Amino acid sequence: MKVTFLGTGTSQGIPIIGSTHPVCLSDNPKDKRLRVSVLVEWDNYTYVVDCGPDFRQQMLSANVSKIDGIVFTHEHADHTMGLDDIRPFFFKQGDIDLYAHKRVFKALKKRFDYIFTTKEKYPGVPSVTQHVIKNKPFKLGNLKVVPIDGLHYKLQVFGFRFKDFAYLTDMKTVADEEIEKLQNLEVLVINALREEPHMSHFNLKEALDFIEKVNPKRAYLTHISHDMGFHDEVQQKLPENVFLAYDNLQITI
């Protein structure tokens, strides 16, 4: 299985528009972060987790020529607003499979009503196939995927386990019975916004405590804000099996 970090930034991305923060002015490519998303590939399958406003740019950067579907963690704009840019895939492949909680589909139908309508559809608009997921395993291609239920402040969000790889973002609270689903992982990806506490995201200490509890062989931090600091400086402070993810990083599990 190959995982490509398409984006590792927070909702505004880094650099932030108009910001003079030192991290936003950094020349290090690892300090430039698009909105958070990953590409997961195995056998002949290609799936994207979340489809934010940088989706087009991410697909071009990763040279993606086909996708088998998009899996959504939740409905916030930085995870969904690239949906219109599935059109090139739709033109080549037909309807695109989407996987999400029923509440997420309700939000998508408000924002992208022209995609989901079945009456007088405008020519060139993509079509999708909806797969409602609940907190129980489901199939993607030939693989069983296990949802990990959590809270983003008070909003329910899903993380996902693909075999020995798990991807969780925008988490603040994860119940013990959900953590049990994360045993014996090769790789865990978890959000870590900054060092200071935040009401809806793990900060760095909370993320490291979560990693220690799950005890994967390797862990990668994502959904990172400029307030975390410079990539190279933060990496030096992390445990030896914990890494600050960055855009276009590829790992093999």
PDB file of C-alpha atoms in Angstrom:
ATOM      1  CA  MET A   1       0.000   0.000   0.000  1.00  0.00           C
ATOM      2  CA  LYS A   2       1.256   3.476  -0.911  1.00  0.00           C
ATOM      3  CA  VAL A   3       0.065   6.658   0.795  1.00  0.00           C
ATOM      4  CA  THR A   4       0.662  10.129  -0.618  1.00  0.00           C
ATOM      5  CA  PHE A   5       0.076  13.154   1.582  1.00  0.00           C
ATOM      6  CA  LEU A   6      -1.716  15.486  -0.824  1.00  0.00           C
ATOM      7  CA  GLY A   7      -2.078  18.209   1.782  1.00  0.00           C
ATOM      8  CA  THR A   8      -1.049  18.540   5.430  1.00  0.00           C
ATOM      9  CA  GLY A   9      -2.248  22.020   6.339  1.00  0.00           C
ATOM     10  CA  THR A  10      -5.069  23.460   8.364  1.00  0.00           C
ATOM     11  CA  SER A  11      -8.215  25.078   6.978  1.00  0.00           C
ATOM     12  CA  GLN A  12      -6.498  28.229   5.678  1.00  0.00           C
ATOM     13  CA  GLY A  13      -3.457  26.445   4.278  1.00  0.00           C
ATOM     14  CA  ILE A  14       0.117  27.680   4.674  1.00  0.00           C
ATOM     15  CA  PRO A  15       1.029  30.356   3.763  1.00  0.00           C
ATOM     16  CA  ILE A  16      -2.097  32.150   4.915  1.00  0.00           C
ATOM     17  CA  ILE A  17      -3.271  34.889   2.590  1.00  0.00           C
ATOM     18  CA  GLY A  18      -1.709  38.201   3.628  1.00  0.00           C
ATOM     19  CA  SER A  19       0.200  36.765   6.603  1.00  0.00           C
ATOM     20  CA  THR A  20       3.674  37.970   7.600  1.00  0.00           C
ATOM     21  CA  HIS A  21       4.161  35.140  10.106  1.00  0.00           C
ATOM     22  CA  PRO A  22       7.718  33.736   9.711  1.00  0.00           C
ATOM     23  CA  VAL A  23       6.437  30.246   8.809  1.00  0.00           C
ATOM     24  CA  CYS A  24       4.207  31.734   6.101  1.00  0.00           C
ATOM     25  CA  LEU A  25       7.283  33.486   4.668  1.00  0.00           C
ATOM     26  CA  SER A  26       9.468  30.364   4.786  1.00  0.00           C
ATOM     27  CA  ASP A  27      11.278  29.230   1.629  1.00  0.00           C
ATOM     28  CA  ASN A  28      11.269  25.594   2.785  1.00  0.00           C
ATOM     29  CA  PRO A  29       8.783  23.596   0.633  1.00  0.00           C
ATOM     30  CA  LYS A  30       7.936  21.524   3.720  1.00  0.00           C
ATOM     31  CA  ASP A  31       6.487  24.657   5.322  1.00  0.00           C
ATOM     32  CA  LYS A  32       4.002  25.159   2.452  1.00  0.00           C
ATOM     33  CA  ARG A  33       0.862  23.155   3.173  1.00  0.00           C
ATOM     34  CA  LEU A  34      -2.300  22.650   1.139  1.00  0.00           C
ATOM     35  CA  ARG A  35      -5.556  21.620   2.786  1.00  0.00           C
ATOM     36  CA  VAL A  36      -5.448  18.164   4.330  1.00  0.00           C
ATOM     37  CA  SER A  37      -5.997  15.037   2.227  1.00  0.00           C
ATOM     38  CA  VAL A  38      -4.347  11.709   1.415  1.00  0.00           C
ATOM     39  CA  LEU A  39      -4.213   9.408  -1.590  1.00  0.00           C
ATOM     40  CA  VAL A  40      -4.302   5.699  -0.714  1.00  0.00           C
ATOM     41  CA  GLU A  41      -3.273   3.137  -3.362  1.00  0.00           C
ATOM     42  CA  TRP A  42      -3.111  -0.653  -3.244  1.00  0.00           C
ATOM     43  CA  ASP A  43      -3.282  -3.360  -5.904  1.00  0.00           C
ATOM     44  CA  ASN A  44      -5.006  -1.494  -8.741  1.00  0.00           C
ATOM     45  CA  TYR A  45      -7.170   0.736  -6.525  1.00  0.00           C
ATOM     46  CA  THR A  46      -6.860   4.477  -5.916  1.00  0.00           C
ATOM     47  CA  TYR A  47      -8.928   6.303  -3.296  1.00  0.00           C
ATOM     48  CA  VAL A  48      -8.771   9.840  -1.959  1.00  0.00           C
ATOM     49  CA  VAL A  49      -9.675  10.729   1.620  1.00  0.00           C
ATOM     50  CA  ASP A  50     -11.333  14.170   1.569  1.00  0.00           C
ATOM     51  CA  CYS A  51     -11.657  16.544  -1.338  1.00  0.00           C
ATOM     52  CA  GLY A  52     -10.789  20.072  -0.232  1.00  0.00           C
ATOM     53  CA  PRO A  53     -10.435  23.319  -2.178  1.00  0.00           C
ATOM     54  CA  ASP A  54      -6.922  22.349  -3.355  1.00  0.00           C
ATOM     55  CA  PHE A  55      -8.120  19.073  -4.928  1.00  0.00           C
ATOM     56  CA  ARG A  56      -7.350  20.036  -8.547  1.00  0.00           C
ATOM     57  CA  GLN A  57      -3.835  21.170  -7.716  1.00  0.00           C
ATOM     58  CA  GLN A  58      -3.247  18.043  -5.640  1.00  0.00           C
ATOM     59  CA  MET A  59      -4.384  15.691  -8.397  1.00  0.00           C
ATOM     60  CA  LEU A  60      -2.052  17.403 -10.865  1.00  0.00           C
ATOM     61  CA  SER A  61       0.899  17.368  -8.455  1.00  0.00           C
ATOM     62  CA  ALA A  62       0.444  13.660  -7.725  1.00  0.00           C
ATOM     63  CA  ASN A  63      -0.149  12.860 -11.419  1.00  0.00           C
ATOM     64  CA  VAL A  64      -3.397  11.028 -10.644  1.00  0.00           C
ATOM     65  CA  SER A  65      -5.108   9.732 -13.784  1.00  0.00           C
ATOM     66  CA  LYS A  66      -8.029   7.857 -12.184  1.00  0.00           C
ATOM     67  CA  ILE A  67      -9.739   7.498  -8.837  1.00  0.00           C
ATOM     68  CA  ASP A  68     -11.982   4.704  -7.620  1.00  0.00           C
ATOM     69  CA  GLY A  69     -13.721   6.959  -5.138  1.00  0.00           C
ATOM     70  CA  ILE A  70     -13.565   9.653  -2.473  1.00  0.00           C
ATOM     71  CA  VAL A  71     -14.038   8.944   1.228  1.00  0.00           C
ATOM     72  CA  PHE A  72     -15.091  11.854   3.452  1.00  0.00           C
ATOM     73  CA  THR A  73     -14.177  12.315   7.105  1.00  0.00           C
ATOM     74  CA  HIS A  74     -16.726  15.116   7.635  1.00  0.00           C
ATOM     75  CA  GLU A  75     -18.396  18.019   5.867  1.00  0.00           C
ATOM     76  CA  HIS A  76     -16.242  21.051   6.695  1.00  0.00           C
ATOM     77  CA  ALA A  77     -15.252  23.214   3.742  1.00  0.00           C
ATOM     78  CA  ASP A  78     -11.538  22.394   3.850  1.00  0.00           C
ATOM     79  CA  HIS A  79     -12.472  18.727   3.361  1.00  0.00           C
ATOM     80  CA  THR A  80     -15.211  19.014   0.716  1.00  0.00           C
ATOM     81  CA  MET A  81     -15.017  22.156  -1.416  1.00  0.00           C
ATOM     82  CA  GLY A  82     -13.070  20.577  -4.283  1.00  0.00           C
ATOM     83  CA  LEU A  83     -15.913  18.283  -5.276  1.00  0.00           C
ATOM     84  CA  ASP A  84     -16.651  20.084  -8.559  1.00  0.00           C
ATOM     85  CA  ASP A  85     -13.120  19.223  -9.738  1.00  0.00           C
ATOM     86  CA  ILE A  86     -13.997  15.539 -10.053  1.00  0.00           C
ATOM     87  CA  ARG A  87     -15.302  16.434 -13.534  1.00  0.00           C
ATOM     88  CA  PRO A  88     -12.227  15.218 -15.501  1.00  0.00           C
ATOM     89  CA  PHE A  89     -12.481  11.851 -13.744  1.00  0.00           C
ATOM     90  CA  PHE A  90     -16.227  11.711 -14.417  1.00  0.00           C
ATOM     91  CA  PHE A  91     -15.735  12.456 -18.125  1.00  0.00           C
ATOM     92  CA  LYS A  92     -13.356   9.477 -18.401  1.00  0.00           C
ATOM     93  CA  GLN A  93     -14.873   7.049 -15.905  1.00  0.00           C
ATOM     94  CA  GLY A  94     -18.552   7.845 -15.419  1.00  0.00           C
ATOM     95  CA  ASP A  95     -20.205   8.299 -12.028  1.00  0.00           C
ATOM     96  CA  ILE A  96     -17.734   8.778  -9.160  1.00  0.00           C
ATOM     97  CA  ASP A  97     -18.234   6.778  -5.953  1.00  0.00           C
ATOM     98  CA  LEU A  98     -18.512   8.860  -2.783  1.00  0.00           C
ATOM     99  CA  TYR A  99     -18.446   7.405   0.740  1.00  0.00           C
ATOM    100  CA  ALA A 100     -19.671   9.472   3.686  1.00  0.00           C
ATOM    101  CA  HIS A 101     -21.898   9.675   6.733  1.00  0.00           C
ATOM    102  CA  LYS A 102     -25.516  10.492   5.785  1.00  0.00           C
ATOM    103  CA  ARG A 103     -25.139  13.900   7.471  1.00  0.00           C
ATOM    104  CA  VAL A 104     -22.190  14.701   5.200  1.00  0.00           C
ATOM    105  CA  PHE A 105     -24.242  13.866   2.121  1.00  0.00           C
ATOM    106  CA  LYS A 106     -26.958  16.214   3.373  1.00  0.00           C
ATOM    107  CA  ALA A 107     -24.404  19.028   3.546  1.00  0.00           C
ATOM    108  CA  LEU A 108     -22.934  18.184   0.139  1.00  0.00           C
ATOM    109  CA  LYS A 109     -26.385  18.281  -1.436  1.00  0.00           C
ATOM    110  CA  LYS A 110     -26.839  21.846  -0.165  1.00  0.00           C
ATOM    111  CA  ARG A 111     -23.464  23.066  -1.429  1.00  0.00           C
ATOM    112  CA  PHE A 112     -23.414  21.097  -4.666  1.00  0.00           C
ATOM    113  CA  ASP A 113     -27.102  20.734  -5.417  1.00  0.00           C
ATOM    114  CA  TYR A 114     -26.395  20.809  -9.172  1.00  0.00           C
ATOM    115  CA  ILE A 115     -24.294  17.624  -8.844  1.00  0.00           C
ATOM    116  CA  PHE A 116     -26.917  15.689  -6.899  1.00  0.00           C
ATOM    117  CA  THR A 117     -30.002  16.845  -8.785  1.00  0.00           C
ATOM    118  CA  THR A 118     -31.769  14.373 -11.040  1.00  0.00           C
ATOM    119  CA  LYS A 119     -33.882  16.950 -12.916  1.00  0.00           C
ATOM    120  CA  GLU A 120     -32.742  19.096 -15.825  1.00  0.00           C
ATOM    121  CA  LYS A 121     -29.075  18.530 -15.035  1.00  0.00           C
ATOM    122  CA  TYR A 122     -26.729  21.009 -16.698  1.00  0.00           C
ATOM    123  CA  PRO A 123     -24.501  19.430 -19.393  1.00  0.00           C
ATOM    124  CA  GLY A 124     -20.985  18.748 -18.140  1.00  0.00           C
ATOM    125  CA  VAL A 125     -21.959  18.473 -14.492  1.00  0.00           C
ATOM    126  CA  PRO A 126     -20.477  15.353 -12.859  1.00  0.00           C
ATOM    127  CA  SER A 127     -22.610  12.573 -11.429  1.00  0.00           C
ATOM    128  CA  VAL A 128     -21.863  10.567  -8.314  1.00  0.00           C
ATOM    129  CA  THR A 129     -22.882   7.331  -6.636  1.00  0.00           C
ATOM    130  CA  GLN A 130     -23.601   7.718  -2.933  1.00  0.00           C
ATOM    131  CA  HIS A 131     -22.468   5.138  -0.379  1.00  0.00           C
ATOM    132  CA  VAL A 132     -23.659   5.968   3.135  1.00  0.00           C
ATOM    133  CA  ILE A 133     -21.221   4.693   5.747  1.00  0.00           C
ATOM    134  CA  LYS A 134     -21.916   4.024   9.397  1.00  0.00           C
ATOM    135  CA  ASN A 135     -19.633   3.056  12.232  1.00  0.00           C
ATOM    136  CA  LYS A 136     -19.052  -0.437  10.906  1.00  0.00           C
ATOM    137  CA  PRO A 137     -16.630  -1.921   8.355  1.00  0.00           C
ATOM    138  CA  PHE A 138     -17.274  -1.403   4.643  1.00  0.00           C
ATOM    139  CA  LYS A 139     -15.549  -2.431   1.418  1.00  0.00           C
ATOM    140  CA  LEU A 140     -13.383  -0.304  -0.827  1.00  0.00           C
ATOM    141  CA  GLY A 141     -12.370  -2.420  -3.797  1.00  0.00           C
ATOM    142  CA  ASN A 142     -11.019  -5.652  -2.339  1.00  0.00           C
ATOM    143  CA  LEU A 143     -10.261  -4.160   1.081  1.00  0.00           C
ATOM    144  CA  LYS A 144     -12.260  -3.972   4.303  1.00  0.00           C
ATOM    145  CA  VAL A 145     -12.072  -0.458   5.775  1.00  0.00           C
ATOM    146  CA  VAL A 146     -12.814   0.134   9.457  1.00  0.00           C
ATOM    147  CA  PRO A 147     -14.254   3.526  10.470  1.00  0.00           C
ATOM    148  CA  ILE A 148     -12.910   5.169  13.628  1.00  0.00           C
ATOM    149  CA  ASP A 149     -15.559   7.361  15.250  1.00  0.00           C
ATOM    150  CA  GLY A 150     -14.509  10.572  16.971  1.00  0.00           C
ATOM    151  CA  LEU A 151     -15.519  14.118  17.829  1.00  0.00           C
ATOM    152  CA  HIS A 152     -14.278  17.375  16.296  1.00  0.00           C
ATOM    153  CA  TYR A 153     -15.466  19.575  19.163  1.00  0.00           C
ATOM    154  CA  LYS A 154     -19.129  18.429  19.077  1.00  0.00           C
ATOM    155  CA  LEU A 155     -19.191  17.274  15.451  1.00  0.00           C
ATOM    156  CA  GLN A 156     -18.968  13.566  14.669  1.00  0.00           C
ATOM    157  CA  VAL A 157     -16.084  12.711  12.316  1.00  0.00           C
ATOM    158  CA  PHE A 158     -14.748   9.470  10.886  1.00  0.00           C
ATOM    159  CA  GLY A 159     -11.188   8.284  10.674  1.00  0.00           C
ATOM    160  CA  PHE A 160     -10.406   5.157   8.671  1.00  0.00           C
ATOM    161  CA  ARG A 161      -8.242   2.076   9.046  1.00  0.00           C
ATOM    162  CA  PHE A 162      -6.956   0.465   5.835  1.00  0.00           C
ATOM    163  CA  LYS A 163      -5.297  -2.805   6.910  1.00  0.00           C
ATOM    164  CA  ASP A 164      -2.213  -1.698   8.924  1.00  0.00           C
ATOM    165  CA  PHE A 165      -2.627   2.000   8.096  1.00  0.00           C
ATOM    166  CA  ALA A 166      -5.000   4.410   9.858  1.00  0.00           C
ATOM    167  CA  TYR A 167      -5.814   7.992   8.968  1.00  0.00           C
ATOM    168  CA  LEU A 168      -7.456  10.298  11.511  1.00  0.00           C
ATOM    169  CA  THR A 169      -7.844  14.045  11.142  1.00  0.00           C
ATOM    170  CA  ASP A 170      -9.755  16.810  12.922  1.00  0.00           C
ATOM    171  CA  MET A 171     -10.020  14.702  16.061  1.00  0.00           C
ATOM    172  CA  LYS A 172     -10.383  16.086  19.565  1.00  0.00           C
ATOM    173  CA  THR A 173     -12.037  13.165  21.378  1.00  0.00           C
ATOM    174  CA  VAL A 174     -11.789   9.437  20.652  1.00  0.00           C
ATOM    175  CA  ALA A 175     -13.486   6.901  22.921  1.00  0.00           C
ATOM    176  CA  ASP A 176     -11.564   3.916  24.275  1.00  0.00           C
ATOM    177  CA  GLU A 177     -13.671   1.443  22.286  1.00  0.00           C
ATOM    178  CA  GLU A 178     -12.680   3.263  19.088  1.00  0.00           C
ATOM    179  CA  ILE A 179      -9.013   3.300  20.078  1.00  0.00           C
ATOM    180  CA  GLU A 180      -9.246  -0.491  20.399  1.00  0.00           C
ATOM    181  CA  LYS A 181      -9.738  -0.609  16.615  1.00  0.00           C
ATOM    182  CA  LEU A 182      -6.263   0.896  16.173  1.00  0.00           C
ATOM    183  CA  GLN A 183      -4.194  -1.869  17.725  1.00  0.00           C
ATOM    184  CA  ASN A 184      -1.180  -3.356  15.876  1.00  0.00           C
ATOM    185  CA  LEU A 185      -0.827  -0.566  13.336  1.00  0.00           C
ATOM    186  CA  GLU A 186       2.162  -0.135  11.087  1.00  0.00           C
ATOM    187  CA  VAL A 187       1.372   3.548  10.481  1.00  0.00           C
ATOM    188  CA  LEU A 188      -0.941   6.015  12.226  1.00  0.00           C
ATOM    189  CA  VAL A 189      -1.672   9.482  10.856  1.00  0.00           C
ATOM    190  CA  ILE A 190      -3.185  11.901  13.359  1.00  0.00           C
ATOM    191  CA  ASN A 191      -3.919  15.631  13.445  1.00  0.00           C
ATOM    192  CA  ALA A 192      -1.751  17.976  15.513  1.00  0.00           C
ATOM    193  CA  LEU A 193      -2.700  21.611  14.998  1.00  0.00           C
ATOM    194  CA  ARG A 194      -0.195  23.477  17.171  1.00  0.00           C
ATOM    195  CA  GLU A 195       1.418  23.420  20.612  1.00  0.00           C
ATOM    196  CA  GLU A 196      -1.274  25.522  22.303  1.00  0.00           C
ATOM    197  CA  PRO A 197      -4.586  23.847  23.210  1.00  0.00           C
ATOM    198  CA  HIS A 198      -7.480  24.117  20.754  1.00  0.00           C
ATOM    199  CA  MET A 199     -11.171  23.416  21.318  1.00  0.00           C
ATOM    200  CA  SER A 200     -11.671  21.091  18.342  1.00  0.00           C
ATOM    201  CA  HIS A 201      -8.248  19.673  17.418  1.00  0.00           C
ATOM    202  CA  PHE A 202      -5.495  17.754  19.137  1.00  0.00           C
ATOM    203  CA  ASN A 203      -2.588  19.965  20.005  1.00  0.00           C
ATOM    204  CA  LEU A 204       0.921  18.511  19.817  1.00  0.00           C
ATOM    205  CA  LYS A 205       0.913  17.053  23.352  1.00  0.00           C
ATOM    206  CA  GLU A 206      -2.512  15.467  22.897  1.00  0.00           C
ATOM    207  CA  ALA A 207      -1.444  13.948  19.580  1.00  0.00           C
ATOM    208  CA  LEU A 208       1.733  12.517  21.097  1.00  0.00           C
ATOM    209  CA  ASP A 209      -0.229  11.116  24.053  1.00  0.00           C
ATOM    210  CA  PHE A 210      -2.670   9.521  21.595  1.00  0.00           C
ATOM    211  CA  ILE A 211       0.208   8.004  19.627  1.00  0.00           C
ATOM    212  CA  GLU A 212       1.689   6.585  22.815  1.00  0.00           C
ATOM    213  CA  LYS A 213      -1.661   5.001  23.692  1.00  0.00           C
ATOM    214  CA  VAL A 214      -2.157   3.468  20.223  1.00  0.00           C
ATOM    215  CA  ASN A 215       1.521   2.483  19.948  1.00  0.00           C
ATOM    216  CA  PRO A 216       1.946   2.199  16.152  1.00  0.00           C
ATOM    217  CA  LYS A 217       5.341   1.408  14.661  1.00  0.00           C
ATOM    218  CA  ARG A 218       5.352   4.827  12.978  1.00  0.00           C
ATOM    219  CA  ALA A 219       3.186   7.917  13.294  1.00  0.00           C
ATOM    220  CA  TYR A 220       2.801  11.006  11.132  1.00  0.00           C
ATOM    221  CA  LEU A 221       1.284  14.328  12.176  1.00  0.00           C
ATOM    222  CA  THR A 222      -0.984  16.258   9.820  1.00  0.00           C
ATOM    223  CA  HIS A 223      -3.515  19.144   9.748  1.00  0.00           C
ATOM    224  CA  ILE A 224      -0.732  21.437  10.902  1.00  0.00           C
ATOM    225  CA  SER A 225      -1.026  25.203  11.303  1.00  0.00           C
ATOM    226  CA  HIS A 226       1.680  27.833  10.943  1.00  0.00           C
ATOM    227  CA  ASP A 227       1.570  28.210  14.729  1.00  0.00           C
ATOM    228  CA  MET A 228       3.250  24.794  15.073  1.00  0.00           C
ATOM    229  CA  GLY A 229       6.498  26.353  13.832  1.00  0.00           C
ATOM    230  CA  PHE A 230       9.063  25.549  11.165  1.00  0.00           C
ATOM    231  CA  HIS A 231       8.963  21.954   9.913  1.00  0.00           C
ATOM    232  CA  ASP A 232      12.657  21.205  10.466  1.00  0.00           C
ATOM    233  CA  GLU A 233      12.694  22.655  13.986  1.00  0.00           C
ATOM    234  CA  VAL A 234       9.543  20.812  15.074  1.00  0.00           C
ATOM    235  CA  GLN A 235      10.804  17.500  13.656  1.00  0.00           C
ATOM    236  CA  GLN A 236      13.911  17.672  15.845  1.00  0.00           C
ATOM    237  CA  LYS A 237      11.717  17.724  18.979  1.00  0.00           C
ATOM    238  CA  LEU A 238       9.601  14.685  18.114  1.00  0.00           C
ATOM    239  CA  PRO A 239      10.102  11.076  19.296  1.00  0.00           C
ATOM    240  CA  GLU A 240      12.138   8.936  16.912  1.00  0.00           C
ATOM    241  CA  ASN A 241       9.083   7.101  15.510  1.00  0.00           C
ATOM    242  CA  VAL A 242       6.967  10.267  15.008  1.00  0.00           C
ATOM    243  CA  PHE A 243       7.265  12.423  11.915  1.00  0.00           C
ATOM    244  CA  LEU A 244       5.838  15.716  10.777  1.00  0.00           C
ATOM    245  CA  ALA A 245       4.121  14.949   7.483  1.00  0.00           C
ATOM    246  CA  TYR A 246       4.521  17.344   4.568  1.00  0.00           C
ATOM    247  CA  ASP A 247       2.867  17.796   1.196  1.00  0.00           C
ATOM    248  CA  ASN A 248       3.812  15.212  -1.457  1.00  0.00           C
ATOM    249  CA  LEU A 249       5.425  12.879   1.081  1.00  0.00           C
ATOM    250  CA  GLN A 250       4.954   9.246   0.023  1.00  0.00           C
ATOM    251  CA  ILE A 251       5.164   6.306   2.392  1.00  0.00           C
ATOM    252  CA  THR A 252       4.800   2.566   1.830  1.00  0.00           C
ATOM    253  CA  ILE A 253       3.071   0.225   4.254  1.00  0.00           C
TER     254      ILE A 253
END
